CSV table of C-alpha atoms in Angstrom, one decimal:
chain,number,residue,atom,x,y,z
E,1,MET,CA,-20.7,32.9,10.9
E,2,LYS,CA,-20.3,31.0,7.6
E,3,LYS,CA,-22.7,33.5,5.9
E,4,LEU,CA,-20.7,36.4,7.3
E,5,PHE,CA,-17.5,34.8,5.8
E,6,ILE,CA,-19.1,34.4,2.4
E,7,LEU,CA,-20.4,38.0,2.5
E,8,LEU,CA,-16.8,39.2,3.4
E,9,VAL,CA,-15.3,37.2,0.5
E,10,GLY,CA,-18.0,38.7,-1.8
E,11,LEU,CA,-17.2,42.2,-0.7
E,12,ILE,CA,-13.5,41.7,-1.2
E,13,SER,CA,-14.1,40.4,-4.7
E,14,LEU,CA,-16.1,43.5,-5.5
E,15,GLY,CA,-13.3,45.7,-4.2
E,16,PHE,CA,-10.8,44.0,-6.6
E,17,CYS,CA,-13.3,44.4,-9.5
E,18,SER,CA,-13.6,48.1,-8.8
E,19,PHE,CA,-9.8,48.6,-9.1
E,20,GLY,CA,-10.0,47.1,-12.6
E,21,VAL,CA,-13.0,49.3,-13.7
E,22,ALA,CA,-11.3,52.5,-12.5
E,23,ASN,CA,-8.2,51.7,-14.5
E,24,ALA,CA,-10.2,50.9,-17.6
E,25,GLN,CA,-11.6,54.4,-17.9
E,26,ALA,CA,-9.7,57.1,-19.8
E,27,ASN,CA,-7.8,59.3,-17.4
E,28,GLN,CA,-8.2,63.1,-17.4
E,29,VAL,CA,-5.1,64.8,-18.8
E,30,ASP,CA,-4.2,68.2,-17.5
E,31,LEU,CA,-2.1,70.4,-19.7
E,32,VAL,CA,-1.1,73.9,-18.5
E,33,LEU,CA,-0.5,76.6,-21.0
E,34,PHE,CA,1.2,79.9,-20.0
E,35,TYR,CA,0.7,82.5,-22.7
E,36,GLY,CA,0.9,86.2,-23.4
E,37,GLU,CA,-1.8,88.4,-24.8
E,38,GLY,CA,-0.8,89.3,-28.4
E,39,CYS,CA,1.8,86.6,-28.7
E,40,THR,CA,1.6,85.0,-32.2
E,41,TYR,CA,3.0,81.6,-31.2
E,42,CYS,CA,0.7,81.6,-28.1
E,43,SER,CA,-2.3,82.1,-30.4
E,44,LYS,CA,-1.2,79.2,-32.6
E,45,ALA,CA,-0.7,77.0,-29.6
E,46,GLN,CA,-4.2,77.9,-28.3
E,47,VAL,CA,-5.8,77.0,-31.7
E,48,TYR,CA,-3.9,73.7,-31.8
E,49,LEU,CA,-4.9,72.9,-28.2
E,50,ASP,CA,-8.6,73.7,-28.9
E,51,ASP,CA,-8.5,71.3,-31.8
E,52,LEU,CA,-6.7,68.7,-29.7
E,53,GLN,CA,-9.4,68.9,-27.0
E,54,LYS,CA,-12.0,68.0,-29.7
E,55,GLU,CA,-9.9,64.9,-30.6
E,56,TYR,CA,-9.3,64.0,-26.9
E,57,PRO,CA,-12.2,65.0,-24.7
E,58,SER,CA,-10.3,63.9,-21.6
E,59,LEU,CA,-7.8,66.7,-22.3
E,60,ASN,CA,-8.2,69.6,-19.8
E,61,VAL,CA,-6.3,72.7,-21.0
E,62,ILE,CA,-5.6,75.2,-18.2
E,63,GLU,CA,-4.5,78.6,-19.5
E,64,TYR,CA,-2.8,81.4,-17.6
E,65,GLU,CA,-2.1,84.8,-19.2
E,66,VAL,CA,1.2,86.1,-17.9
E,67,TYR,CA,1.9,89.5,-19.6
E,68,ASN,CA,-0.9,91.3,-17.6
E,69,ASP,CA,-1.2,89.1,-14.5
E,70,GLN,CA,1.6,89.0,-11.9
E,71,GLU,CA,0.1,86.1,-10.0
E,72,ASN,CA,0.0,84.0,-13.2
E,73,TYR,CA,3.6,85.0,-13.9
E,74,ASP,CA,4.6,83.9,-10.4
E,75,LEU,CA,2.8,80.6,-10.9
E,76,LEU,CA,4.8,80.1,-14.1
E,77,ASP,CA,8.0,80.6,-12.2
E,78,GLU,CA,6.9,78.2,-9.4
E,79,THR,CA,5.9,75.6,-11.9
E,80,ALA,CA,9.1,75.9,-13.9
E,81,PHE,CA,11.1,75.6,-10.7
E,82,ALA,CA,9.2,72.4,-9.8
E,83,TYR,CA,10.0,71.0,-13.2
E,84,GLY,CA,13.7,72.1,-12.9
E,85,VAL,CA,13.6,74.3,-16.0
E,86,GLU,CA,14.2,77.9,-16.8
E,87,VAL,CA,11.5,80.0,-18.4
E,88,LYS,CA,12.6,81.1,-21.8
E,89,GLY,CA,9.3,82.9,-22.7
E,90,VAL,CA,5.8,82.0,-23.8
E,91,PRO,CA,4.1,79.9,-24.8
E,92,THR,CA,5.3,77.5,-22.1
E,93,ILE,CA,3.4,74.3,-21.8
E,94,PHE,CA,3.6,71.8,-19.0
E,95,ILE,CA,2.2,68.3,-19.4
E,96,ASN,CA,3.2,65.1,-17.6
E,97,ASN,CA,6.9,65.5,-16.9
E,98,ASP,CA,7.6,67.7,-19.8
E,99,ALA,CA,8.1,71.5,-19.9
E,100,LEU,CA,7.8,72.8,-23.5
E,101,SER,CA,8.9,76.3,-24.5
E,102,GLY,CA,7.8,77.8,-27.8
E,103,PHE,CA,5.4,76.3,-30.3
E,104,ASN,CA,6.6,74.3,-33.4
E,105,ASP,CA,6.3,70.8,-35.0
E,106,SER,CA,8.5,69.3,-32.3
E,107,THR,CA,6.3,70.8,-29.6
E,108,VAL,CA,3.1,69.5,-31.3
E,109,SER,CA,4.6,66.0,-31.4
E,110,LYS,CA,5.6,66.0,-27.8
E,111,ILE,CA,2.2,67.3,-26.7
E,112,LYS,CA,0.2,64.7,-28.6
E,113,GLY,CA,2.5,61.9,-27.4
E,114,ASN,CA,2.1,63.0,-23.8
E,115,VAL,CA,-1.7,63.3,-24.1
E,116,GLU,CA,-1.9,59.7,-25.5
E,117,TYR,CA,0.4,58.4,-22.8
E,118,CYS,CA,-1.5,60.1,-20.0
E,119,ILE,CA,-4.9,58.9,-21.2
E,120,GLU,CA,-3.6,55.3,-20.8
E,121,ASN,CA,-1.4,55.9,-17.7
E,122,GLU,CA,-2.5,58.3,-14.9
E,123,CYS,CA,-0.3,61.4,-14.9
E,124,THR,CA,0.0,64.0,-12.2
E,125,SER,CA,-1.4,67.4,-13.1
E,126,PRO,CA,1.4,69.9,-13.7
E,127,LEU,CA,-0.1,72.2,-11.0
E,128,ASN,CA,0.3,69.3,-8.5
E,129,GLN,CA,3.9,68.7,-9.2
E,130,SER,CA,5.8,68.6,-6.0
E,131,LEU,CA,8.8,70.8,-5.4
E,132,VAL,CA,10.5,67.6,-4.1
E,133,GLY,CA,10.4,64.7,-6.5
E,134,ASP,CA,8.9,64.2,-10.0
E,135,GLY,CA,5.2,64.0,-9.2
E,136,ASN,CA,5.1,60.3,-9.7
E,137,ASP,CA,2.0,58.7,-8.0
E,138,SER,CA,3.2,55.1,-8.5
E,139,LEU,CA,3.9,54.6,-4.7
E,140,LYS,CA,0.5,56.0,-3.8
E,141,ASN,CA,-1.2,53.8,-6.4
E,142,PHE,CA,0.7,50.8,-5.0
E,143,ILE,CA,0.0,51.4,-1.3
E,144,ALA,CA,-3.8,51.5,-1.5
E,145,PRO,CA,-4.3,47.9,-2.8
E,146,VAL,CA,-1.6,46.5,-0.5
E,147,VAL,CA,-3.3,48.1,2.6
E,148,PHE,CA,-6.7,46.7,1.3
E,149,VAL,CA,-5.2,43.2,1.0
E,150,LEU,CA,-3.5,43.3,4.4
E,151,ILE,CA,-6.8,44.4,6.1
E,152,THR,CA,-8.6,41.7,4.3
E,153,LEU,CA,-6.1,39.1,5.5
E,154,ILE,CA,-6.3,40.3,9.1
E,155,ILE,CA,-10.2,40.1,9.0
E,156,VAL,CA,-10.1,36.6,7.5
E,157,PHE,CA,-7.5,35.4,10.1
E,158,PHE,CA,-9.7,36.9,12.9
E,159,PHE,CA,-12.9,35.1,11.7
E,160,LYS,CA,-11.0,31.9,11.1
E,161,LYS,CA,-9.5,32.0,14.6
E,162,HIS,CA,-12.9,32.7,16.2
E,163,THR,CA,-14.6,30.0,14.2
E,164,GLY,CA,-11.9,27.4,15.2
E,165,LYS,CA,-12.4,28.2,19.0
E,166,LYS,CA,-16.2,27.5,18.9
E,167,ARG,CA,-15.8,24.0,17.6
């Protein structure tokens, strides 16, 4: 019984270590670009994002052409609605909690700031943004460790109780 208890404590310790290792890795950052074929600013945004991907390998650029694809245009509308913004044209970029319309120095600064932030802090993919709420995963990230600790405490209490009855 004592060996089982030591094994349980060891497994619990490994579980806590794995939480730390997962958080130490760079997070994948999803950026969604809606663009139009032939759009000059869209082309500039695409070139910039290609270069940015070389600088930040964990950046995942997801592109949707909207001039010639109705489904992509509908996705742009749905994503804009989820972000609570009105589409003003293309390029339109979604990253973290930002919806960016157009492409200029201000947009570049915001994109890079969001990429750096999301590499350090896990951000929800723009395509997973909920129509209700802001897409924040902090509650989900909090619940898993709490449930793990509670289950561990119950198991320890159970083993301790049974160990006490045998004496």
